[in-house]
Coordinates of C-alpha atoms and ligand atoms in Angstrom, one line a residue:
M150 CA 23.0 -12.9 -18.2
S151 CA 19.5 -12.0 -18.0
R152 CA 18.4 -9.1 -16.9
A153 CA 15.0 -7.2 -16.4
S154 CA 13.8 -3.8 -14.5
A155 CA 10.5 -3.5 -13.5
R156 CA 8.4 -0.5 -12.3
A157 CA 5.7 -0.6 -10.2
C158 CA 3.6 2.2 -8.3
A159 CA 2.6 2.0 -4.7
N160 CA -1.3 1.8 -3.8
L161 CA -3.5 3.4 -1.7
A162 CA -5.9 0.8 0.4
F163 CA -9.4 2.6 0.3
V164 CA -10.9 -0.4 2.0
K165 CA -7.8 -1.5 4.4
Y166 CA -6.0 -4.5 4.6
W167 CA -5.4 -5.3 8.4
G168 CA -5.0 -8.7 9.4
K169 CA -3.8 -12.1 8.0
R170 CA -5.8 -15.7 8.2
D171 CA -2.3 -17.0 7.2
A172 CA 1.4 -15.4 7.7
A173 CA 3.2 -17.2 6.3
L174 CA 1.3 -17.2 2.9
N175 CA 0.0 -13.7 3.3
L176 CA -3.8 -14.2 3.0
P177 CA -6.4 -11.6 4.7
I178 CA -9.1 -11.9 6.3
N179 CA -10.8 -9.9 4.0
G180 CA -10.5 -8.2 0.6
S181 CA -9.7 -4.8 -0.1
I182 CA -9.9 -2.4 -3.0
S183 CA -7.3 -0.2 -3.4
M184 CA -6.2 3.3 -6.4
S185 CA -2.4 2.3 -7.8
L186 CA -0.6 5.8 -7.1
D187 CA 1.0 7.0 -10.8
S188 CA 3.8 9.3 -8.8
A189 CA 4.6 6.9 -6.0
H190 CA 7.0 4.2 -7.7
T191 CA 9.8 1.7 -6.9
T192 CA 11.9 0.6 -9.9
T193 CA 13.7 -2.5 -9.4
R194 CA 16.4 -3.8 -11.5
V195 CA 16.8 -7.6 -11.7
E196 CA 20.8 -9.4 -12.8
I197 CA 20.9 -13.4 -13.3
D198 CA 24.6 -13.5 -12.6
P199 CA 26.5 -17.4 -12.6
G200 CA 29.8 -15.1 -10.8
L201 CA 28.0 -14.3 -8.1
D202 CA 28.5 -16.3 -4.8
V203 CA 24.8 -15.0 -3.0
D204 CA 22.2 -12.9 -4.2
E205 CA 23.3 -9.3 -3.8
V206 CA 20.4 -6.9 -2.8
W207 CA 20.9 -2.7 -3.0
S208 CA 19.1 0.0 -2.5
S209 CA 19.3 3.6 -3.7
G210 CA 22.8 2.6 -4.9
E211 CA 23.7 1.1 -1.2
P212 CA 24.3 -2.8 0.2
A213 CA 20.6 -3.2 1.6
P214 CA 19.8 -3.5 4.9
R215 CA 20.2 -7.0 6.2
A216 CA 16.1 -7.3 6.6
F217 CA 14.8 -5.4 3.7
A218 CA 17.6 -8.2 2.2
S219 CA 16.7 -11.1 3.4
R220 CA 12.8 -10.3 2.3
V221 CA 14.0 -9.8 -0.9
I222 CA 16.0 -12.8 -1.0
T223 CA 12.9 -15.3 0.3
H224 CA 11.1 -14.1 -2.7
L225 CA 13.6 -14.3 -5.4
E226 CA 13.9 -18.1 -3.9
R227 CA 10.2 -18.8 -4.9
I228 CA 10.6 -17.4 -8.7
R229 CA 14.3 -19.4 -8.7
S230 CA 12.4 -22.7 -7.8
L231 CA 9.0 -22.1 -10.0
A232 CA 11.5 -20.7 -12.7
G233 CA 14.5 -24.1 -11.8
S234 CA 16.9 -22.4 -11.6
A235 CA 19.9 -21.7 -8.7
T236 CA 21.5 -18.7 -10.4
P237 CA 22.1 -16.0 -8.0
A238 CA 21.0 -12.5 -8.8
R239 CA 21.9 -8.6 -8.2
V240 CA 19.0 -7.2 -7.4
Q241 CA 19.0 -3.0 -7.3
T242 CA 16.1 -1.3 -6.1
S243 CA 15.0 2.7 -5.5
N244 CA 12.0 4.0 -4.7
N245 CA 10.8 8.1 -5.6
F246 CA 9.2 8.3 -2.0
P247 CA 10.7 8.0 1.8
A248 CA 9.1 4.5 3.1
G249 CA 8.2 3.6 6.5
T250 CA 5.9 6.9 6.9
G251 CA 2.4 5.3 6.0
F252 CA 3.1 5.0 2.1
A253 CA 3.3 1.4 1.8
S254 CA 6.9 0.6 -0.3
S255 CA 6.6 -2.1 0.2
A256 CA 4.0 -2.6 -2.3
S257 CA 5.4 -1.4 -5.4
G258 CA 8.5 -2.7 -4.4
F259 CA 7.7 -6.4 -4.0
A260 CA 5.4 -6.0 -7.4
A261 CA 8.6 -4.4 -9.5
L262 CA 10.4 -7.4 -8.4
T263 CA 8.4 -10.1 -8.8
C264 CA 7.8 -8.8 -12.5
A265 CA 11.5 -8.2 -13.0
A266 CA 12.3 -11.8 -11.3
S267 CA 10.4 -13.7 -12.9
A268 CA 11.1 -12.0 -16.3
A269 CA 14.6 -12.4 -15.4
F270 CA 14.4 -16.0 -14.7
G271 CA 12.2 -16.6 -18.5
L272 CA 9.1 -17.1 -16.4
R273 CA 5.9 -16.1 -18.1
L274 CA 3.7 -15.4 -16.0
S275 CA 0.0 -13.9 -16.2
R276 CA -1.0 -11.0 -14.3
R277 CA -3.6 -12.9 -11.9
D278 CA -0.3 -15.6 -10.9
L279 CA 2.3 -12.2 -10.8
S280 CA -0.4 -11.3 -8.2
I281 CA -0.7 -14.0 -6.2
L282 CA 3.1 -14.7 -6.5
A283 CA 4.0 -10.5 -5.2
R284 CA 1.6 -10.9 -2.2
K285 CA 3.4 -14.3 -0.7
G286 CA 6.2 -11.6 -0.9
S287 CA 3.9 -8.5 0.6
G288 CA 0.3 -9.0 1.0
S289 CA -0.4 -5.4 -0.2
S290 CA 1.7 -5.0 -3.2
C291 CA -0.9 -8.3 -5.3
R292 CA -2.8 -5.2 -6.1
S293 CA 0.2 -3.2 -7.6
I294 CA 0.4 -5.4 -9.8
H295 CA -2.6 -3.2 -11.7
A296 CA -3.2 -0.2 -12.7
G297 CA -6.0 2.1 -12.2
F298 CA -8.6 0.8 -9.5
V299 CA -7.9 -2.4 -8.2
E300 CA -9.4 -5.0 -5.5
W301 CA -7.7 -8.0 -3.8
H302 CA -10.3 -11.0 -3.2
A303 CA -9.5 -12.6 0.0
G304 CA -9.9 -16.0 -1.8
Q305 CA -10.4 -19.6 0.1
D306 CA -6.3 -20.1 -0.3
S307 CA -3.2 -19.1 -2.1
D308 CA -4.1 -19.4 -5.5
S309 CA -7.8 -17.7 -5.0
S310 CA -6.1 -14.9 -3.4
F311 CA -5.6 -12.5 -5.6
A312 CA -6.3 -8.7 -7.4
T313 CA -7.9 -8.1 -10.1
Q314 CA -9.0 -4.4 -12.0
L315 CA -12.1 -2.6 -11.1
A316 CA -11.5 0.4 -13.0
D317 CA -8.7 1.3 -15.4
A318 CA -7.3 4.6 -14.4
Q319 CA -9.3 7.2 -16.7
H320 CA -12.3 5.7 -15.1
W321 CA -12.5 8.4 -12.0
N322 CA -10.5 12.0 -11.8
L323 CA -9.6 10.9 -8.1
V324 CA -5.9 13.1 -6.4
D325 CA -4.5 11.5 -3.2
L326 CA -2.5 14.7 -1.5
A327 CA -0.1 12.8 0.6
V328 CA 1.2 14.3 3.3
L329 CA 3.7 13.4 4.5
V330 CA 3.7 14.9 8.1
T331 CA 6.8 14.0 9.4
E332 CA 9.2 11.4 7.9
R333 CA 10.5 9.7 11.2
E334 CA 10.2 5.6 10.4
K335 CA 7.0 3.4 11.7
S336 CA 7.3 2.1 15.3
V337 CA 6.0 -0.9 14.7
R338 CA 5.7 -3.2 11.3
S339 CA 2.3 -4.0 9.7
S340 CA 3.9 -7.0 10.3
D341 CA 3.6 -6.9 13.8
G342 CA -0.2 -5.2 13.6
H343 CA -1.5 -7.9 11.3
R344 CA -0.8 -10.4 14.0
L345 CA -2.1 -8.3 17.0
A346 CA -5.3 -7.0 14.7
G347 CA -7.3 -9.9 16.6
N348 CA -6.5 -8.7 20.2
S349 CA -8.6 -4.9 19.8
P350 CA -12.1 -5.8 21.2
F351 CA -13.3 -4.6 18.2
W352 CA -12.1 -6.7 15.5
H353 CA -15.4 -9.1 15.8
S354 CA -17.7 -5.9 14.5
R355 CA -15.2 -5.8 11.8
T356 CA -15.4 -9.2 10.5
L357 CA -19.4 -9.3 10.6
S358 CA -19.1 -5.7 9.1
I359 CA -16.8 -5.6 6.5
A360 CA -18.5 -7.1 3.5
S361 CA -21.1 -4.5 3.2
R362 CA -17.9 -2.0 4.1
L363 CA -16.2 -3.5 0.7
A364 CA -19.7 -3.5 -1.2
E365 CA -20.5 0.1 -0.9
V366 CA -17.1 2.0 -1.3
R367 CA -16.9 -0.7 -5.2
Q368 CA -20.1 0.6 -5.8
A369 CA -19.6 4.2 -5.0
L370 CA -16.2 4.3 -7.0
L371 CA -18.1 1.9 -9.8
K372 CA -20.5 5.0 -9.9
R373 CA -17.9 7.5 -9.2
D374 CA -20.2 8.6 -6.5
F375 CA -17.9 10.8 -4.5
H376 CA -19.9 11.6 -1.1
R377 CA -20.7 8.4 0.1
F378 CA -17.0 7.2 -1.6
G379 CA -15.1 9.3 0.8
R380 CA -17.3 9.0 4.1
E381 CA -17.0 5.1 3.3
V382 CA -12.9 5.6 2.8
E383 CA -13.3 7.9 5.8
A384 CA -14.9 5.6 8.3
E385 CA -12.4 2.6 7.3
A386 CA -9.5 4.0 7.8
L387 CA -10.5 5.7 11.5
E388 CA -12.5 1.8 12.0
M389 CA -8.9 0.6 11.1
H390 CA -6.8 2.7 13.3
A391 CA -9.6 2.0 16.3
I392 CA -8.3 -1.5 15.7
M393 CA -4.8 -0.5 15.9
Q394 CA -4.6 1.5 18.9
T395 CA -6.7 -1.3 20.6
S396 CA -4.7 -3.8 20.0
A397 CA -3.4 -4.2 23.2
H398 CA 0.0 -6.4 23.7
E399 CA 3.3 -7.1 25.7
R400 CA 6.0 -5.0 24.2
G401 CA 9.8 -4.8 25.3
G402 CA 8.6 -5.7 28.5
G403 CA 5.2 -3.7 28.9
W404 CA 2.0 -4.1 28.3
Q405 CA 1.0 -1.7 25.2
S406 CA -2.6 -1.1 24.8
G407 CA -2.2 -0.7 21.2
I408 CA -0.6 1.0 18.4
Y409 CA -0.5 4.3 17.5
Y410 CA 1.0 5.2 13.7
M411 CA -0.6 8.8 14.4
A412 CA 1.5 11.4 14.9
P413 CA 0.3 14.8 16.3
D414 CA 0.7 16.3 13.3
T415 CA -2.1 13.9 11.6
L416 CA -4.7 14.6 13.8
R417 CA -3.9 18.3 13.2
L418 CA -4.7 17.7 9.7
I419 CA -7.6 15.5 10.3
N420 CA -9.1 18.4 12.5
A421 CA -8.5 20.7 9.6
V422 CA -10.3 18.1 7.3
Q423 CA -13.2 17.9 9.3
R424 CA -12.9 21.9 9.2
W425 CA -13.1 22.6 5.4
R426 CA -15.4 20.5 4.8
R427 CA -18.1 22.2 7.1
A428 CA -17.7 25.4 5.1
G429 CA -18.0 23.3 1.9
M430 CA -14.8 22.2 0.7
E431 CA -15.2 18.2 -0.9
V432 CA -12.3 16.3 0.7
Y433 CA -11.9 13.2 2.7
F434 CA -8.7 11.5 4.4
T435 CA -7.5 7.8 4.6
L436 CA -4.7 7.0 6.6
D437 CA -2.1 3.3 6.2
A438 CA 0.2 2.3 8.9
G439 CA 1.9 5.4 9.6
P440 CA 1.4 9.1 10.0
T441 CA 1.2 10.4 6.3
V442 CA -2.3 11.6 5.5
H443 CA -4.6 11.2 2.0
L444 CA -6.4 14.0 1.2
V445 CA -8.4 12.0 -1.6
C446 CA -10.3 15.1 -3.2
L447 CA -11.5 14.9 -7.3
E448 CA -9.3 16.7 -9.7
D449 CA -11.3 19.7 -9.4
Q450 CA -11.2 21.1 -5.9
F451 CA -6.7 19.6 -6.3
A452 CA -5.5 23.6 -5.9
D453 CA -7.7 24.7 -3.3
V454 CA -6.7 21.4 -1.1
L455 CA -3.3 22.3 -1.9
D456 CA -3.7 25.7 -0.7
A457 CA -5.3 24.7 2.2
V458 CA -2.7 22.5 3.2
H459 CA 0.2 25.0 2.6
S460 CA -1.9 27.6 4.4
L461 CA -2.8 25.6 7.7
E462 CA 0.0 26.8 10.5
G463 CA 3.0 24.2 11.3
S464 CA 3.4 22.9 7.5
Q465 CA 6.4 23.8 6.2
G466 CA 8.4 21.0 7.5
W467 CA 5.6 18.9 5.9
R468 CA 5.9 17.0 2.3
T469 CA 3.2 16.9 -0.1
I470 CA 2.9 14.2 -3.1
A471 CA 0.1 14.5 -5.5
C472 CA -0.9 11.2 -7.3
R473 CA -3.2 9.8 -9.3
P474 CA -5.1 6.9 -11.0
G475 CA -1.7 5.3 -12.0
P476 CA -0.3 2.2 -14.1
G477 CA 0.3 -1.2 -13.5
A478 CA 3.4 -2.9 -12.9
R479 CA 5.3 -3.3 -16.1
L480 CA 9.1 -4.2 -17.7
L481 CA 11.0 -1.1 -18.2
S482 CA 13.0 -1.2 -21.7
G483 CA 16.7 -2.3 -21.8
S484 CA 15.2 -5.7 -20.3
D485 CA 17.1 -9.2 -21.9
P486 CA 15.0 -12.2 -20.0
A487 CA 16.4 -15.3 -19.9
Ligands
LIG1066 O1 1.1 -5.0 2.2 P1 2.0 -5.2 4.4 O2 2.2 -5.9 4.9 O3 2.1 -3.5 4.7 O4 -0.2 -4.4 4.9 C1 -0.6 -3.1 4.2 C2 -1.5 -2.9 5.6 C3 -2.4 -1.2 5.1 O5 -1.1 -0.8 4.0 C4 -2.1 -0.6 6.5 C5 -3.3 -1.3 4.8 C6 -3.3 -1.8 2.6 O6 -4.4 -2.7 2.3 O7 -3.0 -1.5 2.5

């Protein structure tokens, strides 16, 4: 029986992937830039087992929910067909952070699955090919293949849409203090959000300005220019949320003017960040498709930012996770590939 285990980190996008030009292949409308998050990861073990009739998918020691299991099995099918195999596999996966709260568990999950399953099935893939393959399982997971600071190139087609490393994890001492203001699961999946993005009246203007946003963030990051970087990153998050909030659609028989991923405490914390900045603290925020606020600062400001969060009234129920630039997806020892 061949087996492999892999671990991959979640990633935080500074320029966002929101909107697909091909939903089946997860080809994005635009490129994106992210940081791999060292303390939020998924560990996945894949065992190829001829004794099984069908694939088995376990999540944190329990049979995985049906929707998640079926995405995993579809991805296993892709990898099996590349390897020319038909043998079922057992997949065991677990996260060290709560899923569905704006911390992209599908990114770390599909990066770890791609790495473990391709090794278990005996494929020897380059990081570029792993990134392309991971992308087909979940778009943002193509960035979690790499360490440090990463750019996903939108590309022309499937073979040219993959992520590369912009700078390694030692390049810049940025910290993402993720503040989970609620652990309630989000009500609209990101796959639905991507599909609805084009309904926003602001969508067209984003497609015109996104190339200059990417260039600004890339340059600020490479030059370690924190002021310029923070401003672009915060404006980018709010631009994405403006599009989400104006993506009108019908849902459950009713008209919705848009999607709100923010919770009341998300806004409270955003207001606090703007206050703290006026008082001289160098901290910016970004958000993904969920209520979690990611506070971005340099290492020398981190203790002050953490103190400020803890001294906010009503913050007792919040959970914080501090992440630094992390490693890329990697196989763990104990792997015994085909
Ligand atoms: O990869 P998905 O389909 O979960 O989309 C992720 C979208 C955002 O997290 C909101 C932005 C991003 O670039 O990660």
